[in-house]
Amino acid sequence: MTDSAAVASSRAPGGAELIDGKAMAAAIRGELRETVERLAENGTRPGLAVALVGEDPASAVYVGGKIKACKEIGIRSIEARLPAETTTAQLLALIDEWNADDAVDGILVQLPLPKGIDTQAVVERIAPDKDVDGFGADNLGRLAQGKPRLVACTPWGVMEMLKRWGKPHGWSVAGKRAVVIGRSITVGRPMALLLLGADATVTICHSRTPDLAGAVRQAEIVVAAAGQRHLVKGDWIAEGAVVIDVGIHRGDDGKLTGDVEFGPASARARAISPVPGGVGPMTIAMLMANTVSACQGRRGTGV
Ligand code: GUN
């Protein structure tokens, strides 16, 4: 990714600089649209196939956002909406079809899948060069080897946020103490590997960490991906830390909030990402970036 389009900074109520994922994602989508236009001049159009199984309303909203981004950028989207009763074998057969279809560059099966479907088998069936989620053993293994190819979209989006916010400030991840809260395959683990690859000193915390507050207090970078609303208290944040909130929760008042107590944390942090408007739009932008790069890799079109 290049980062030609600088994003103007604004401030959170507590005084920290706001890391505006929404604006950064718009800039990335603009960059990708130009790349897709160049690909089209050579007769190539990237394609993304998305499967949504069951009726989970949040998943339907996320898939809708992904399809909308495809349209904006010029990526062809193929959508399969399947009933909750779909069997593992049926879903594997669909993935086999998409694996064999040369017009499909990326395959995404929205998670979580309904109970009864073997998620691991589904994730591993996606051809590694079409695994735009980066959840398969091949792509995760490459990341662990320090030779990433298709990287999970949320942690990659967080890295882009840190890079794009940090660059004009002369700030970078290298040499910083980073704490990642959460150890999922989808966010926490690849996040820690990416930070490590960028020369941070990384601590991974999780539900069995005895002194989470103590770990967060010594961090210069905090990535909160625990999936627990307001788990990270404002007074845990070290003065001047950079905080990225991956969580998204709907409160009783209907408002979306994250894993971090935003107001109090923004009084201590140097910079913080909001919820909504932070990591969410970046995840979608990086999915689009993975689809374009999968297309370029598979079809040998290096434009
Ligand atoms: N569900 C929540 N986040 C994701 C994601 O990044 N990819 C997929 N496939 N499902 C998700």
PDB file of C-alpha atoms in Angstrom, residues 43-274:
ATOM      1  CA  GLY A  43      -8.935  -6.422 -19.531  1.00  0.00           C
ATOM      2  CA  THR A  44      -8.767  -7.682 -15.931  1.00  0.00           C
ATOM      3  CA  ARG A  45     -11.452  -7.201 -13.310  1.00  0.00           C
ATOM      4  CA  PRO A  46     -10.853  -8.520  -9.769  1.00  0.00           C
ATOM      5  CA  GLY A  47     -13.663 -10.677  -8.360  1.00  0.00           C
ATOM      6  CA  LEU A  48     -14.642 -11.359  -4.734  1.00  0.00           C
ATOM      7  CA  ALA A  49     -16.994 -14.207  -3.764  1.00  0.00           C
ATOM      8  CA  VAL A  50     -18.760 -13.857  -0.414  1.00  0.00           C
ATOM      9  CA  ALA A  51     -20.811 -16.501   1.398  1.00  0.00           C
ATOM     10  CA  LEU A  52     -23.254 -15.564   4.146  1.00  0.00           C
ATOM     11  CA  VAL A  53     -24.772 -18.561   5.919  1.00  0.00           C
ATOM     12  CA  GLY A  54     -27.773 -18.105   8.215  1.00  0.00           C
ATOM     13  CA  GLU A  55     -29.611 -15.063   9.506  1.00  0.00           C
ATOM     14  CA  ASP A  56     -27.172 -13.328  11.884  1.00  0.00           C
ATOM     15  CA  PRO A  57     -28.151  -9.639  11.494  1.00  0.00           C
ATOM     16  CA  ALA A  58     -24.681  -8.263  12.339  1.00  0.00           C
ATOM     17  CA  SER A  59     -23.077 -10.560   9.751  1.00  0.00           C
ATOM     18  CA  ALA A  60     -25.615  -9.415   7.146  1.00  0.00           C
ATOM     19  CA  VAL A  61     -24.654  -5.770   7.853  1.00  0.00           C
ATOM     20  CA  TYR A  62     -20.915  -6.570   7.554  1.00  0.00           C
ATOM     21  CA  VAL A  63     -21.413  -8.442   4.271  1.00  0.00           C
ATOM     22  CA  GLY A  64     -23.505  -5.538   2.952  1.00  0.00           C
ATOM     23  CA  GLY A  65     -20.601  -3.177   3.701  1.00  0.00           C
ATOM     24  CA  LYS A  66     -18.163  -5.432   1.846  1.00  0.00           C
ATOM     25  CA  ILE A  67     -20.384  -5.679  -1.256  1.00  0.00           C
ATOM     26  CA  LYS A  68     -20.881  -1.896  -1.242  1.00  0.00           C
ATOM     27  CA  ALA A  69     -17.103  -1.328  -1.113  1.00  0.00           C
ATOM     28  CA  CYS A  70     -16.627  -3.738  -4.064  1.00  0.00           C
ATOM     29  CA  LYS A  71     -19.105  -1.680  -6.115  1.00  0.00           C
ATOM     30  CA  GLU A  72     -17.379   1.595  -5.241  1.00  0.00           C
ATOM     31  CA  ILE A  73     -13.950   0.293  -6.266  1.00  0.00           C
ATOM     32  CA  GLY A  74     -14.999  -1.646  -9.372  1.00  0.00           C
ATOM     33  CA  ILE A  75     -14.461  -5.150  -7.979  1.00  0.00           C
ATOM     34  CA  ARG A  76     -16.959  -7.739  -9.237  1.00  0.00           C
ATOM     35  CA  SER A  77     -18.808  -9.280  -6.278  1.00  0.00           C
ATOM     36  CA  ILE A  78     -20.462 -12.681  -6.223  1.00  0.00           C
ATOM     37  CA  GLU A  79     -22.776 -13.222  -3.270  1.00  0.00           C
ATOM     38  CA  ALA A  80     -24.199 -16.500  -1.950  1.00  0.00           C
ATOM     39  CA  ARG A  81     -26.799 -16.270   0.809  1.00  0.00           C
ATOM     40  CA  LEU A  82     -27.394 -19.732   2.222  1.00  0.00           C
ATOM     41  CA  PRO A  83     -29.869 -20.997   4.846  1.00  0.00           C
ATOM     42  CA  ALA A  84     -28.729 -21.810   8.401  1.00  0.00           C
ATOM     43  CA  GLU A  85     -29.434 -25.509   7.684  1.00  0.00           C
ATOM     44  CA  THR A  86     -26.637 -25.610   5.057  1.00  0.00           C
ATOM     45  CA  THR A  87     -24.316 -28.583   5.675  1.00  0.00           C
ATOM     46  CA  THR A  88     -20.537 -28.487   5.821  1.00  0.00           C
ATOM     47  CA  ALA A  89     -20.440 -30.624   2.649  1.00  0.00           C
ATOM     48  CA  GLN A  90     -22.651 -28.145   0.759  1.00  0.00           C
ATOM     49  CA  LEU A  91     -20.494 -25.203   1.797  1.00  0.00           C
ATOM     50  CA  LEU A  92     -17.295 -27.084   0.885  1.00  0.00           C
ATOM     51  CA  ALA A  93     -18.793 -27.842  -2.546  1.00  0.00           C
ATOM     52  CA  LEU A  94     -19.467 -24.128  -3.107  1.00  0.00           C
ATOM     53  CA  ILE A  95     -15.887 -23.268  -2.089  1.00  0.00           C
ATOM     54  CA  ASP A  96     -14.589 -25.937  -4.517  1.00  0.00           C
ATOM     55  CA  GLU A  97     -16.607 -24.253  -7.285  1.00  0.00           C
ATOM     56  CA  TRP A  98     -15.151 -20.846  -6.449  1.00  0.00           C
ATOM     57  CA  ASN A  99     -11.634 -22.280  -6.078  1.00  0.00           C
ATOM     58  CA  ALA A 100     -11.925 -23.581  -9.664  1.00  0.00           C
ATOM     59  CA  ASP A 101     -13.417 -20.359 -11.093  1.00  0.00           C
ATOM     60  CA  ASP A 102     -10.697 -18.197 -12.638  1.00  0.00           C
ATOM     61  CA  ALA A 103     -12.866 -15.052 -12.391  1.00  0.00           C
ATOM     62  CA  VAL A 104     -12.922 -15.413  -8.581  1.00  0.00           C
ATOM     63  CA  ASP A 105      -9.772 -13.909  -7.022  1.00  0.00           C
ATOM     64  CA  GLY A 106     -10.911 -13.817  -3.407  1.00  0.00           C
ATOM     65  CA  ILE A 107     -13.207 -16.009  -1.311  1.00  0.00           C
ATOM     66  CA  LEU A 108     -14.721 -14.885   1.990  1.00  0.00           C
ATOM     67  CA  VAL A 109     -17.013 -16.954   4.188  1.00  0.00           C
ATOM     68  CA  GLN A 110     -18.508 -14.644   6.795  1.00  0.00           C
ATOM     69  CA  LEU A 111     -17.928 -15.835  10.369  1.00  0.00           C
ATOM     70  CA  PRO A 112     -19.291 -16.943  12.736  1.00  0.00           C
ATOM     71  CA  LEU A 113     -20.927 -19.860  10.922  1.00  0.00           C
ATOM     72  CA  PRO A 114     -24.093 -21.488  12.314  1.00  0.00           C
ATOM     73  CA  LYS A 115     -23.574 -24.309  14.823  1.00  0.00           C
ATOM     74  CA  GLY A 116     -23.115 -27.632  13.081  1.00  0.00           C
ATOM     75  CA  ILE A 117     -20.843 -26.309  10.311  1.00  0.00           C
ATOM     76  CA  ASP A 118     -17.176 -27.256  10.658  1.00  0.00           C
ATOM     77  CA  THR A 119     -15.568 -23.791  10.523  1.00  0.00           C
ATOM     78  CA  GLN A 120     -12.013 -25.143  10.501  1.00  0.00           C
ATOM     79  CA  ALA A 121     -12.726 -27.397   7.482  1.00  0.00           C
ATOM     80  CA  VAL A 122     -14.340 -24.469   5.648  1.00  0.00           C
ATOM     81  CA  VAL A 123     -11.463 -22.076   6.329  1.00  0.00           C
ATOM     82  CA  GLU A 124      -8.877 -24.647   5.207  1.00  0.00           C
ATOM     83  CA  ARG A 125     -10.772 -25.503   1.995  1.00  0.00           C
ATOM     84  CA  ILE A 126     -10.287 -21.999   0.560  1.00  0.00           C
ATOM     85  CA  ALA A 127      -7.333 -22.010  -1.863  1.00  0.00           C
ATOM     86  CA  PRO A 128      -4.442 -20.153  -0.168  1.00  0.00           C
ATOM     87  CA  ASP A 129      -4.055 -17.733  -3.101  1.00  0.00           C
ATOM     88  CA  LYS A 130      -7.772 -16.782  -2.779  1.00  0.00           C
ATOM     89  CA  ASP A 131      -7.822 -16.665   1.051  1.00  0.00           C
ATOM     90  CA  VAL A 132      -8.442 -12.919   1.338  1.00  0.00           C
ATOM     91  CA  ASP A 133      -9.300 -13.293   5.041  1.00  0.00           C
ATOM     92  CA  GLY A 134      -5.827 -14.725   5.661  1.00  0.00           C
ATOM     93  CA  PHE A 135      -7.239 -17.182   8.238  1.00  0.00           C
ATOM     94  CA  GLY A 136      -5.945 -20.390   6.605  1.00  0.00           C
ATOM     95  CA  ALA A 137      -2.873 -22.270   7.852  1.00  0.00           C
ATOM     96  CA  ASP A 138      -0.855 -21.367   4.754  1.00  0.00           C
ATOM     97  CA  ASN A 139      -1.293 -17.605   5.075  1.00  0.00           C
ATOM     98  CA  LEU A 140      -1.064 -17.550   8.881  1.00  0.00           C
ATOM     99  CA  GLY A 141       2.058 -19.741   8.651  1.00  0.00           C
ATOM    100  CA  ARG A 142       3.651 -17.371   6.155  1.00  0.00           C
ATOM    101  CA  LEU A 143       2.947 -14.483   8.516  1.00  0.00           C
ATOM    102  CA  ALA A 144       4.515 -16.433  11.399  1.00  0.00           C
ATOM    103  CA  GLN A 145       7.564 -17.015   9.182  1.00  0.00           C
ATOM    104  CA  GLY A 146       7.834 -13.249   8.650  1.00  0.00           C
ATOM    105  CA  LYS A 147       6.955 -13.664   4.944  1.00  0.00           C
ATOM    106  CA  PRO A 148       3.318 -12.523   4.798  1.00  0.00           C
ATOM    107  CA  ARG A 149       1.225 -12.925   1.651  1.00  0.00           C
ATOM    108  CA  LEU A 150      -2.522 -12.457   2.313  1.00  0.00           C
ATOM    109  CA  VAL A 151      -2.837 -10.992   5.827  1.00  0.00           C
ATOM    110  CA  ALA A 152      -6.000 -10.971   7.988  1.00  0.00           C
ATOM    111  CA  CYS A 153      -7.844  -7.739   7.238  1.00  0.00           C
ATOM    112  CA  THR A 154      -8.490  -6.361  10.739  1.00  0.00           C
ATOM    113  CA  PRO A 155      -4.907  -6.613  12.057  1.00  0.00           C
ATOM    114  CA  TRP A 156      -3.533  -5.383   8.725  1.00  0.00           C
ATOM    115  CA  GLY A 157      -5.939  -2.443   8.950  1.00  0.00           C
ATOM    116  CA  VAL A 158      -4.653  -1.670  12.464  1.00  0.00           C
ATOM    117  CA  MET A 159      -1.061  -1.664  11.155  1.00  0.00           C
ATOM    118  CA  GLU A 160      -2.045   0.736   8.368  1.00  0.00           C
ATOM    119  CA  MET A 161      -3.732   3.015  10.927  1.00  0.00           C
ATOM    120  CA  LEU A 162      -0.579   3.084  13.062  1.00  0.00           C
ATOM    121  CA  LYS A 163       1.593   3.686   9.990  1.00  0.00           C
ATOM    122  CA  ARG A 164      -0.565   6.392   8.438  1.00  0.00           C
ATOM    123  CA  TRP A 165      -1.121   8.225  11.740  1.00  0.00           C
ATOM    124  CA  GLY A 166       2.518   7.877  12.791  1.00  0.00           C
ATOM    125  CA  LYS A 167       4.297   8.906   9.607  1.00  0.00           C
ATOM    126  CA  PRO A 168       3.600  12.675   9.696  1.00  0.00           C
ATOM    127  CA  HIS A 169       4.443  12.674  13.432  1.00  0.00           C
ATOM    128  CA  GLY A 170       7.812  10.970  12.923  1.00  0.00           C
ATOM    129  CA  TRP A 171       6.417   8.127  15.066  1.00  0.00           C
ATOM    130  CA  SER A 172       6.652   4.447  14.243  1.00  0.00           C
ATOM    131  CA  VAL A 173       5.946   1.062  15.798  1.00  0.00           C
ATOM    132  CA  ALA A 174       9.632   0.068  15.788  1.00  0.00           C
ATOM    133  CA  GLY A 175      11.089  -0.288  19.279  1.00  0.00           C
ATOM    134  CA  LYS A 176       7.767   0.373  21.065  1.00  0.00           C
ATOM    135  CA  ARG A 177       6.264  -1.793  23.832  1.00  0.00           C
ATOM    136  CA  ALA A 178       2.964  -3.078  22.422  1.00  0.00           C
ATOM    137  CA  VAL A 179       0.205  -4.917  24.259  1.00  0.00           C
ATOM    138  CA  VAL A 180      -2.397  -6.880  22.281  1.00  0.00           C
ATOM    139  CA  ILE A 181      -5.487  -7.890  24.262  1.00  0.00           C
ATOM    140  CA  GLY A 182      -7.017 -10.987  22.683  1.00  0.00           C
ATOM    141  CA  ARG A 183      -5.502 -14.117  21.135  1.00  0.00           C
ATOM    142  CA  SER A 184      -7.980 -15.016  18.374  1.00  0.00           C
ATOM    143  CA  ILE A 185      -6.892 -16.400  15.006  1.00  0.00           C
ATOM    144  CA  THR A 186      -8.824 -13.578  13.347  1.00  0.00           C
ATOM    145  CA  VAL A 187      -7.275 -10.625  15.233  1.00  0.00           C
ATOM    146  CA  GLY A 188      -5.031 -11.126  18.277  1.00  0.00           C
ATOM    147  CA  ARG A 189      -2.478 -13.638  16.974  1.00  0.00           C
ATOM    148  CA  PRO A 190      -1.913 -12.124  13.524  1.00  0.00           C
ATOM    149  CA  MET A 191      -1.884  -8.667  15.165  1.00  0.00           C
ATOM    150  CA  ALA A 192       0.955  -9.684  17.477  1.00  0.00           C
ATOM    151  CA  LEU A 193       2.910 -11.182  14.550  1.00  0.00           C
ATOM    152  CA  LEU A 194       2.505  -8.011  12.475  1.00  0.00           C
ATOM    153  CA  LEU A 195       3.669  -5.787  15.348  1.00  0.00           C
ATOM    154  CA  LEU A 196       6.608  -8.125  15.923  1.00  0.00           C
ATOM    155  CA  GLY A 197       7.425  -7.952  12.203  1.00  0.00           C
ATOM    156  CA  ALA A 198       7.487  -4.140  12.559  1.00  0.00           C
ATOM    157  CA  ASP A 199      10.030  -4.443  15.411  1.00  0.00           C
ATOM    158  CA  ALA A 200       7.748  -3.795  18.390  1.00  0.00           C
ATOM    159  CA  THR A 201       8.250  -5.689  21.662  1.00  0.00           C
ATOM    160  CA  VAL A 202       4.935  -7.503  21.932  1.00  0.00           C
ATOM    161  CA  THR A 203       2.942  -8.868  24.865  1.00  0.00           C
ATOM    162  CA  ILE A 204      -0.230 -10.857  24.144  1.00  0.00           C
ATOM    163  CA  CYS A 205      -2.808 -10.678  26.946  1.00  0.00           C
ATOM    164  CA  HIS A 206      -6.026 -12.723  27.229  1.00  0.00           C
ATOM    165  CA  SER A 207      -8.744 -13.806  29.647  1.00  0.00           C
ATOM    166  CA  ARG A 208      -6.253 -15.722  31.855  1.00  0.00           C
ATOM    167  CA  THR A 209      -3.734 -12.859  32.126  1.00  0.00           C
ATOM    168  CA  PRO A 210      -3.475 -12.182  35.897  1.00  0.00           C
ATOM    169  CA  ASP A 211      -2.714  -8.441  35.848  1.00  0.00           C
ATOM    170  CA  LEU A 212      -4.144  -6.983  32.667  1.00  0.00           C
ATOM    171  CA  ALA A 213      -4.121  -3.439  34.086  1.00  0.00           C
ATOM    172  CA  GLY A 214      -0.407  -3.735  34.902  1.00  0.00           C
ATOM    173  CA  ALA A 215       0.402  -4.986  31.385  1.00  0.00           C
ATOM    174  CA  VAL A 216      -1.560  -2.176  29.725  1.00  0.00           C
ATOM    175  CA  ARG A 217       0.030   0.465  31.999  1.00  0.00           C
ATOM    176  CA  GLN A 218       3.495  -0.293  30.583  1.00  0.00           C
ATOM    177  CA  ALA A 219       2.383  -0.239  26.928  1.00  0.00           C
ATOM    178  CA  GLU A 220       3.221   2.475  24.411  1.00  0.00           C
ATOM    179  CA  ILE A 221       0.827   0.835  21.933  1.00  0.00           C
ATOM    180  CA  VAL A 222      -2.438  -0.798  23.066  1.00  0.00           C
ATOM    181  CA  VAL A 223      -4.534  -2.888  20.649  1.00  0.00           C
ATOM    182  CA  ALA A 224      -7.760  -3.925  22.379  1.00  0.00           C
ATOM    183  CA  ALA A 225      -9.415  -6.933  20.715  1.00  0.00           C
ATOM    184  CA  ALA A 226     -10.941  -8.743  23.686  1.00  0.00           C
ATOM    185  CA  GLY A 227     -14.570  -8.541  22.602  1.00  0.00           C
ATOM    186  CA  GLN A 228     -15.628  -7.156  25.991  1.00  0.00           C
ATOM    187  CA  ARG A 229     -17.240  -3.741  26.229  1.00  0.00           C
ATOM    188  CA  HIS A 230     -15.166  -1.161  28.153  1.00  0.00           C
ATOM    189  CA  LEU A 231     -12.788  -3.843  29.486  1.00  0.00           C
ATOM    190  CA  VAL A 232      -9.867  -1.427  29.195  1.00  0.00           C
ATOM    191  CA  LYS A 233     -10.240   1.347  31.774  1.00  0.00           C
ATOM    192  CA  GLY A 234      -9.114   4.867  30.977  1.00  0.00           C
ATOM    193  CA  ASP A 235      -6.680   5.021  33.903  1.00  0.00           C
ATOM    194  CA  TRP A 236      -4.843   1.919  32.633  1.00  0.00           C
ATOM    195  CA  ILE A 237      -3.590   3.869  29.628  1.00  0.00           C
ATOM    196  CA  ALA A 238      -0.042   5.220  29.952  1.00  0.00           C
ATOM    197  CA  GLU A 239       0.384   8.953  29.265  1.00  0.00           C
ATOM    198  CA  GLY A 240       1.203   9.342  25.564  1.00  0.00           C
ATOM    199  CA  ALA A 241       0.227   5.802  24.503  1.00  0.00           C
ATOM    200  CA  VAL A 242      -1.333   5.119  21.110  1.00  0.00           C
ATOM    201  CA  VAL A 243      -4.588   3.161  21.464  1.00  0.00           C
ATOM    202  CA  ILE A 244      -6.432   1.171  18.800  1.00  0.00           C
ATOM    203  CA  ASP A 245      -9.859  -0.187  19.730  1.00  0.00           C
ATOM    204  CA  VAL A 246     -10.951  -3.239  17.705  1.00  0.00           C
ATOM    205  CA  GLY A 247     -14.069  -3.917  19.798  1.00  0.00           C
ATOM    206  CA  ILE A 248     -17.587  -3.044  18.682  1.00  0.00           C
ATOM    207  CA  HIS A 249     -20.575  -3.365  20.997  1.00  0.00           C
ATOM    208  CA  ARG A 250     -24.065  -1.918  20.972  1.00  0.00           C
ATOM    209  CA  GLY A 251     -24.956  -0.428  24.361  1.00  0.00           C
ATOM    210  CA  ASP A 252     -28.432  -0.368  25.924  1.00  0.00           C
ATOM    211  CA  ASP A 253     -28.786   3.171  24.586  1.00  0.00           C
ATOM    212  CA  GLY A 254     -28.281   1.825  21.032  1.00  0.00           C
ATOM    213  CA  LYS A 255     -24.887   3.520  20.673  1.00  0.00           C
ATOM    214  CA  LEU A 256     -21.813   1.662  19.415  1.00  0.00           C
ATOM    215  CA  THR A 257     -18.822   1.527  21.762  1.00  0.00           C
ATOM    216  CA  GLY A 258     -15.571  -0.395  21.937  1.00  0.00           C
ATOM    217  CA  ASP A 259     -13.389  -2.422  24.300  1.00  0.00           C
ATOM    218  CA  VAL A 260     -11.822   0.792  25.667  1.00  0.00           C
ATOM    219  CA  GLU A 261     -13.384   3.486  27.877  1.00  0.00           C
ATOM    220  CA  PHE A 262     -13.014   6.085  25.158  1.00  0.00           C
ATOM    221  CA  GLY A 263     -13.478   9.350  27.103  1.00  0.00           C
ATOM    222  CA  PRO A 264     -11.115   8.670  30.036  1.00  0.00           C
ATOM    223  CA  ALA A 265      -8.590   6.917  27.785  1.00  0.00           C
ATOM    224  CA  SER A 266      -8.510   9.865  25.393  1.00  0.00           C
ATOM    225  CA  ALA A 267      -7.498  12.126  28.300  1.00  0.00           C
ATOM    226  CA  ARG A 268      -4.265  10.124  28.703  1.00  0.00           C
ATOM    227  CA  ALA A 269      -3.494   8.734  25.235  1.00  0.00           C
ATOM    228  CA  ARG A 270      -1.533  10.611  22.601  1.00  0.00           C
ATOM    229  CA  ALA A 271      -3.803   9.178  19.899  1.00  0.00           C
ATOM    230  CA  ILE A 272      -6.835   6.892  19.908  1.00  0.00           C
ATOM    231  CA  SER A 273      -9.151   5.302  17.344  1.00  0.00           C
ATOM    232  CA  PRO A 274     -12.902   5.853  17.788  1.00  0.00           C
TER     233      PRO A 274
END
